[in-house]
């Protein structure tokens, strides 16, 4: 049995579906999950990862764990890596042999950032020092970050965003889920760190255009200043996350611009483009 945390999110929801389709017994975990969030045959288990004791019953009889540590978790836990140590000790006690961690490219590319580099590294280290066979997935920016534009596209067919002409190779979260499913079910991935990116950089202006093409109506792009974007992001993200995010989207490092071969290496096919993501998710923007 495979336990999937973050099971109602961008990556986890697709991952649960893929594993269930492949006939794997799955327990899907999030704080607010109910039976209506999961496909037939999948067990829904509500637990908050900041309280390892609450997760323990879900781990009984599991072989593998997909571990997703959300921003909410990091904000709520006093000692995130200590809590993860406890979760992983419980997992090992329950017989879990394999752990796949959804980490972030920022662990490597922004080592001094408190959110991405330092906390991210401490979470990876907790997984590395566990007794499990681990694999770490380090994606770059998600195509689904553009859901932040959904309301203004639906209401006004307009996007306001900074750094309109700075490109990044955003990844489709469905590709991350597919890689995770392959790693959870297949062999040869132990001790690997996979960097996951899309197939080509796209700029915010191009993403707005791609969403327009997907919904069949033009979307106007209005470039924000860095300060306008910062003020908006501070309404829903902690300051260290905002600063690192602005650094990545405004002034990416060569490593953040690199197209990684790892999706293709694991799946045997190229990652999906942003335009494909926009077509698959057009309903959110109509
Ligand atoms: N977005 C990016 O560009 C980017 C880039 C690199 C890496 N990442 C990483 O990707 C992950 C986010 O993936 P995503 O977009 O698929 O997630 P998401 O859509 O934000 O969903 C988060 C999931 O985690 C659950 N959750 C949140 N806090 C929890 C807690 N304390 N205990 C148990 N479950 C909890 C949520 O459900 P409930 O609310 O029901 O608990 C939900 O299922 C993060 O680890 C992030 O660092 C993101």
Coordinates of C-alpha atoms and ligand atoms in Angstrom, one line a residue:
X1 CA 0.0 0.0 0.0
X2 CA 1.2 3.5 -0.8
X3 CA 0.5 6.5 1.4
X4 CA 0.2 9.8 -0.5
X5 CA 0.4 13.0 1.5
X6 CA -0.7 16.3 0.0
X7 CA -3.3 14.2 -1.7
X8 CA -5.7 16.9 -2.6
X9 CA -3.1 19.3 -4.1
X10 CA -1.8 19.9 -7.7
X11 CA 0.6 17.0 -7.6
X12 CA -1.1 14.7 -5.0
X13 CA -4.5 14.5 -6.6
X14 CA -3.1 13.4 -10.0
X15 CA -0.7 11.0 -8.2
X16 CA -3.5 9.3 -6.3
X17 CA -5.4 8.9 -9.6
X18 CA -2.4 7.4 -11.4
X19 CA -1.7 4.9 -8.6
X20 CA -5.3 3.9 -8.3
X21 CA -5.6 3.3 -12.0
X22 CA -2.5 1.1 -11.9
X23 CA -4.3 -1.0 -9.3
X24 CA -2.1 0.0 -6.3
X25 CA -3.8 0.2 -2.9
X26 CA -3.6 3.8 -1.9
X27 CA -4.2 5.8 1.3
X28 CA -4.6 9.5 0.5
X29 CA -3.8 12.0 3.3
X30 CA -4.5 15.7 3.8
X31 CA -5.9 17.7 6.7
X32 CA -9.4 18.2 5.2
X33 CA -9.7 15.2 2.9
X34 CA -13.0 13.3 2.7
X35 CA -14.1 10.3 0.6
X36 CA -15.5 12.6 -2.0
X37 CA -11.9 13.8 -2.8
X38 CA -10.6 10.4 -3.9
X39 CA -11.4 7.9 -6.6
X40 CA -13.4 4.8 -5.7
X41 CA -11.3 2.2 -3.9
X42 CA -8.8 4.8 -2.4
X43 CA -8.9 5.3 1.4
X44 CA -9.1 8.9 2.4
X45 CA -7.4 9.7 5.7
X46 CA -7.5 13.1 7.4
X47 CA -4.4 14.0 9.3
X48 CA -2.2 17.0 10.0
X49 CA 1.4 16.2 9.4
X50 CA 2.5 18.6 12.1
X51 CA 1.0 16.0 14.5
X52 CA 2.8 12.7 13.6
X53 CA 0.7 10.7 16.0
X54 CA -2.4 11.5 13.9
X55 CA -0.8 10.1 10.8
X56 CA 0.4 6.8 12.4
X57 CA -2.7 4.7 11.7
X58 CA -2.5 5.6 8.0
X59 CA 1.0 4.2 7.8
X60 CA 0.2 0.7 9.2
X61 CA 0.8 -1.9 6.5
X62 CA 2.2 0.7 4.0
X63 CA 5.2 -0.1 1.8
X64 CA 5.9 3.3 0.4
X65 CA 5.3 7.0 1.3
X66 CA 5.0 10.0 -0.9
X67 CA 5.9 12.9 1.3
X68 CA 4.8 16.5 0.5
X69 CA 5.7 19.2 3.0
X70 CA 3.5 22.2 2.4
X71 CA 4.2 25.8 3.1
X72 CA 1.4 25.6 5.8
X73 CA 3.3 22.8 7.5
X74 CA 6.5 24.8 7.6
X75 CA 4.7 27.8 9.0
X76 CA 2.9 25.8 11.6
X77 CA 5.7 23.5 12.8
X78 CA 8.3 24.9 15.3
X79 CA 10.9 22.3 14.2
X80 CA 9.9 21.1 10.7
X81 CA 12.7 18.6 10.3
X82 CA 12.2 17.2 13.9
X83 CA 8.5 16.6 13.0
X84 CA 9.6 14.9 9.8
X85 CA 12.1 12.7 11.7
X86 CA 9.1 11.6 13.9
X87 CA 6.9 10.9 10.9
X88 CA 9.7 8.9 9.2
X89 CA 10.5 6.9 12.4
X90 CA 6.8 6.0 12.5
X91 CA 6.8 5.0 8.9
X92 CA 9.9 2.8 9.4
X93 CA 8.2 1.2 12.4
X94 CA 5.1 0.5 10.3
X95 CA 7.2 -1.2 7.6
X96 CA 7.5 1.5 5.0
X97 CA 10.6 0.8 2.9
X98 CA 10.5 3.5 0.3
X99 CA 10.0 7.3 0.7
X100 CA 9.7 9.8 -2.2
X101 CA 10.0 13.4 -1.1
X102 CA 8.6 16.3 -3.1
X103 CA 11.3 18.9 -2.5
X104 CA 12.3 21.9 -4.6
X105 CA 15.0 23.0 -7.1
X106 CA 15.5 26.0 -4.8
X107 CA 17.3 23.7 -2.3
X108 CA 20.2 23.6 -4.7
X109 CA 19.9 27.0 -6.5
X110 CA 19.1 29.2 -3.5
X111 CA 21.1 27.6 -0.7
X112 CA 21.1 30.7 1.5
X113 CA 17.4 31.4 1.3
X114 CA 15.8 30.7 4.7
X115 CA 12.7 29.2 3.0
X116 CA 13.9 27.4 -0.1
X117 CA 17.6 26.6 0.8
X118 CA 17.9 26.2 4.5
X119 CA 14.5 24.7 5.5
X120 CA 14.3 22.8 2.3
X121 CA 17.7 21.2 2.9
X122 CA 16.8 20.3 6.5
X123 CA 13.7 18.5 5.2
X124 CA 15.8 16.6 2.6
X125 CA 18.4 15.7 5.3
X126 CA 15.6 14.2 7.5
X127 CA 14.6 12.0 4.6
X128 CA 18.3 11.1 3.8
X129 CA 19.0 10.1 7.4
X130 CA 15.8 7.9 7.7
X131 CA 16.2 4.2 7.3
X132 CA 14.1 4.2 4.1
X133 CA 15.2 3.8 0.4
X134 CA 14.7 7.5 -0.5
X135 CA 14.3 9.4 -3.8
X136 CA 14.1 13.2 -3.9
X137 CA 12.2 15.2 -6.5
X138 CA 13.3 18.8 -7.0
X139 CA 10.9 20.6 -9.3
X140 CA 11.3 24.1 -10.5
X141 CA 8.3 26.5 -10.7
X142 CA 4.9 24.8 -11.3
X143 CA 2.6 25.7 -14.2
X144 CA -0.2 25.7 -11.7
X145 CA 1.2 28.8 -10.0
X146 CA -0.7 30.6 -12.8
X147 CA -4.0 29.6 -11.0
X148 CA -3.2 32.8 -9.1
X149 CA -4.3 34.6 -12.3
X150 CA -7.5 32.7 -12.6
X151 CA -9.8 35.2 -10.9
X152 CA -8.6 38.2 -12.9
X153 CA -8.7 36.2 -16.2
X154 CA -12.2 35.0 -15.5
X155 CA -13.5 38.5 -14.5
X156 CA -11.5 40.8 -16.7
X157 CA -9.4 38.7 -19.2
X158 CA -6.4 40.4 -17.7
X159 CA -3.2 39.3 -16.0
X160 CA -1.0 41.6 -13.8
X161 CA 2.4 40.1 -13.1
X162 CA 6.0 41.3 -12.8
X163 CA 9.1 40.4 -15.0
X164 CA 6.9 39.9 -18.1
X165 CA 9.8 38.9 -20.3
X166 CA 11.8 36.7 -17.9
X167 CA 11.4 33.1 -18.9
X168 CA 11.5 30.0 -16.7
X169 CA 10.9 26.3 -17.7
X170 CA 7.7 25.8 -15.6
X171 CA 6.7 22.2 -15.1
X172 CA 3.3 20.6 -15.3
X173 CA 2.4 19.2 -11.9
X174 CA 0.9 16.2 -13.7
X175 CA 4.4 15.4 -14.9
X176 CA 5.7 15.5 -11.3
X177 CA 2.9 13.1 -10.3
X178 CA 3.8 10.8 -13.2
X179 CA 7.5 10.8 -12.2
X180 CA 6.5 10.2 -8.5
X181 CA 4.2 7.2 -9.6
X182 CA 7.1 5.7 -11.6
X183 CA 9.5 6.1 -8.7
X184 CA 7.1 4.7 -6.1
X185 CA 6.3 1.7 -8.2
X186 CA 9.5 1.0 -10.1
X187 CA 13.1 0.0 -9.2
X188 CA 16.4 1.8 -9.7
X189 CA 15.5 5.2 -8.2
X190 CA 16.9 4.7 -4.7
X191 CA 19.3 7.6 -3.6
X192 CA 18.5 9.6 -6.8
X193 CA 17.8 13.3 -6.8
X194 CA 15.7 14.2 -9.8
X195 CA 15.5 17.8 -11.0
X196 CA 12.2 18.3 -12.8
X197 CA 11.5 21.1 -15.3
X198 CA 9.3 21.7 -18.3
X199 CA 10.6 21.4 -21.9
X200 CA 11.3 25.1 -22.5
X201 CA 11.2 28.5 -20.8
X202 CA 8.1 30.6 -21.0
X203 CA 7.7 34.2 -19.9
X204 CA 4.7 35.4 -17.9
X205 CA 3.6 37.3 -21.1
X206 CA 3.8 34.1 -23.1
X207 CA 1.9 32.2 -20.4
X208 CA -0.9 34.8 -20.4
X209 CA -1.0 34.4 -24.2
X210 CA -1.1 30.6 -23.9
X211 CA -4.0 30.7 -21.5
X212 CA -5.8 33.1 -23.9
X213 CA -5.3 30.6 -26.7
X214 CA -6.6 27.8 -24.5
X215 CA -9.8 29.7 -23.6
X216 CA -10.2 31.1 -27.1
X217 CA -10.1 34.7 -26.0
X218 CA -7.2 37.2 -25.8
X219 CA -5.8 37.8 -22.3
X220 CA -4.3 41.3 -21.7
X221 CA -0.9 41.3 -19.9
X222 CA -0.1 44.2 -17.6
X223 CA 3.4 44.3 -16.2
X224 CA 3.6 45.0 -12.5
X225 CA 6.6 46.6 -10.8
X226 CA 8.6 44.4 -8.4
X227 CA 7.2 46.5 -5.5
X228 CA 3.5 46.0 -6.7
X229 CA 4.1 42.3 -7.0
X230 CA 5.8 42.1 -3.6
X231 CA 3.0 43.9 -1.8
X232 CA 0.4 41.5 -3.4
X233 CA 2.4 38.4 -2.6
X234 CA 2.9 39.4 1.0
X235 CA -0.8 39.1 1.5
X236 CA -0.6 35.3 1.2
X237 CA 3.0 34.3 1.6
X238 CA 5.6 34.7 4.4
X239 CA 8.2 37.4 3.6
X240 CA 11.2 35.0 3.1
X241 CA 9.2 33.0 0.6
X242 CA 8.2 36.2 -1.2
X243 CA 11.8 37.5 -1.4
X244 CA 13.2 34.2 -2.8
X245 CA 10.3 33.8 -5.2
X246 CA 10.9 37.3 -6.6
X247 CA 14.6 36.6 -6.9
X248 CA 13.8 33.4 -8.9
X249 CA 11.2 34.9 -11.2
X250 CA 13.0 38.2 -11.7
X251 CA 16.7 37.1 -11.9
X252 CA 16.9 33.3 -12.4
X253 CA 20.3 31.7 -12.0
X254 CA 21.7 29.6 -14.9
X255 CA 20.7 26.5 -13.0
X256 CA 17.1 27.7 -12.8
X257 CA 17.1 28.3 -16.6
X258 CA 18.5 24.8 -17.4
X259 CA 16.2 22.3 -19.0
X260 CA 16.6 19.1 -17.0
X261 CA 16.6 15.7 -18.8
X262 CA 15.2 14.0 -15.7
X263 CA 11.5 13.8 -16.6
X264 CA 12.4 12.2 -19.9
X265 CA 15.0 10.0 -18.2
X266 CA 12.3 8.6 -15.8
X267 CA 9.2 8.6 -18.1
X268 CA 10.8 8.0 -21.5
X269 CA 9.1 11.1 -23.0
X270 CA 9.5 14.8 -22.9
X271 CA 7.8 16.9 -20.3
X272 CA 4.5 18.6 -21.3
X273 CA 4.7 22.2 -22.4
X274 CA 3.0 25.2 -20.7
X275 CA 0.6 25.4 -23.6
X276 CA -0.5 21.8 -23.0
X277 CA -1.0 22.6 -19.3
X278 CA -3.1 25.6 -20.2
X279 CA -5.3 23.5 -22.6
X280 CA -5.7 20.8 -19.9
X281 CA -6.7 23.3 -17.3
X282 CA -8.5 25.9 -19.4
X283 CA -11.8 25.4 -17.4
X284 CA -10.2 27.2 -14.4
X285 CA -9.8 30.4 -16.5
X286 CA -13.0 30.5 -18.5
Ligands
LIG1 N1 4.6 25.8 -6.6 C1 5.9 25.8 -7.0 O1 6.3 26.5 -8.0 C2 6.8 24.8 -6.4 C3 8.1 24.6 -6.9 C4 8.9 23.7 -6.3 C5 8.5 22.9 -5.2 N2 7.2 23.1 -4.8 C6 6.7 22.2 -3.7 O2 5.6 21.5 -4.0 C7 4.7 21.3 -2.9 C8 3.3 21.9 -3.2 O3 2.7 20.9 -4.1 P1 1.3 21.2 -4.6 O4 1.2 22.4 -5.4 O5 0.8 19.9 -5.2 O6 0.5 21.4 -3.3 P2 -0.9 22.2 -3.0 O7 -1.7 22.2 -4.3 O8 -0.5 23.5 -2.4 O9 -1.6 21.3 -1.9 C9 -1.0 21.1 -0.7 C10 -1.5 19.8 -0.2 O10 -1.0 19.5 1.1 C11 -2.1 19.3 2.1 N3 -1.6 19.9 3.3 C12 -1.2 21.2 3.6 N4 -0.7 21.3 4.8 C13 -0.8 20.1 5.4 C14 -0.6 19.6 6.7 N5 -0.1 20.4 7.7 N6 -0.8 18.3 7.0 C15 -1.3 17.5 6.0 N7 -1.6 17.9 4.8 C16 -1.4 19.2 4.5 C17 -3.2 20.1 1.4 O11 -4.5 19.6 1.8 P3 -5.3 20.2 3.2 O12 -5.4 21.6 3.0 O13 -6.5 19.4 3.2 O14 -4.4 19.7 4.3 C18 -3.0 19.7 0.0 O15 -3.4 18.4 -0.3 C19 5.4 22.1 -1.7 O16 6.2 21.1 -1.0 C20 6.3 23.1 -2.4 O17 7.5 23.4 -1.7 C21 6.3 24.0 -5.3

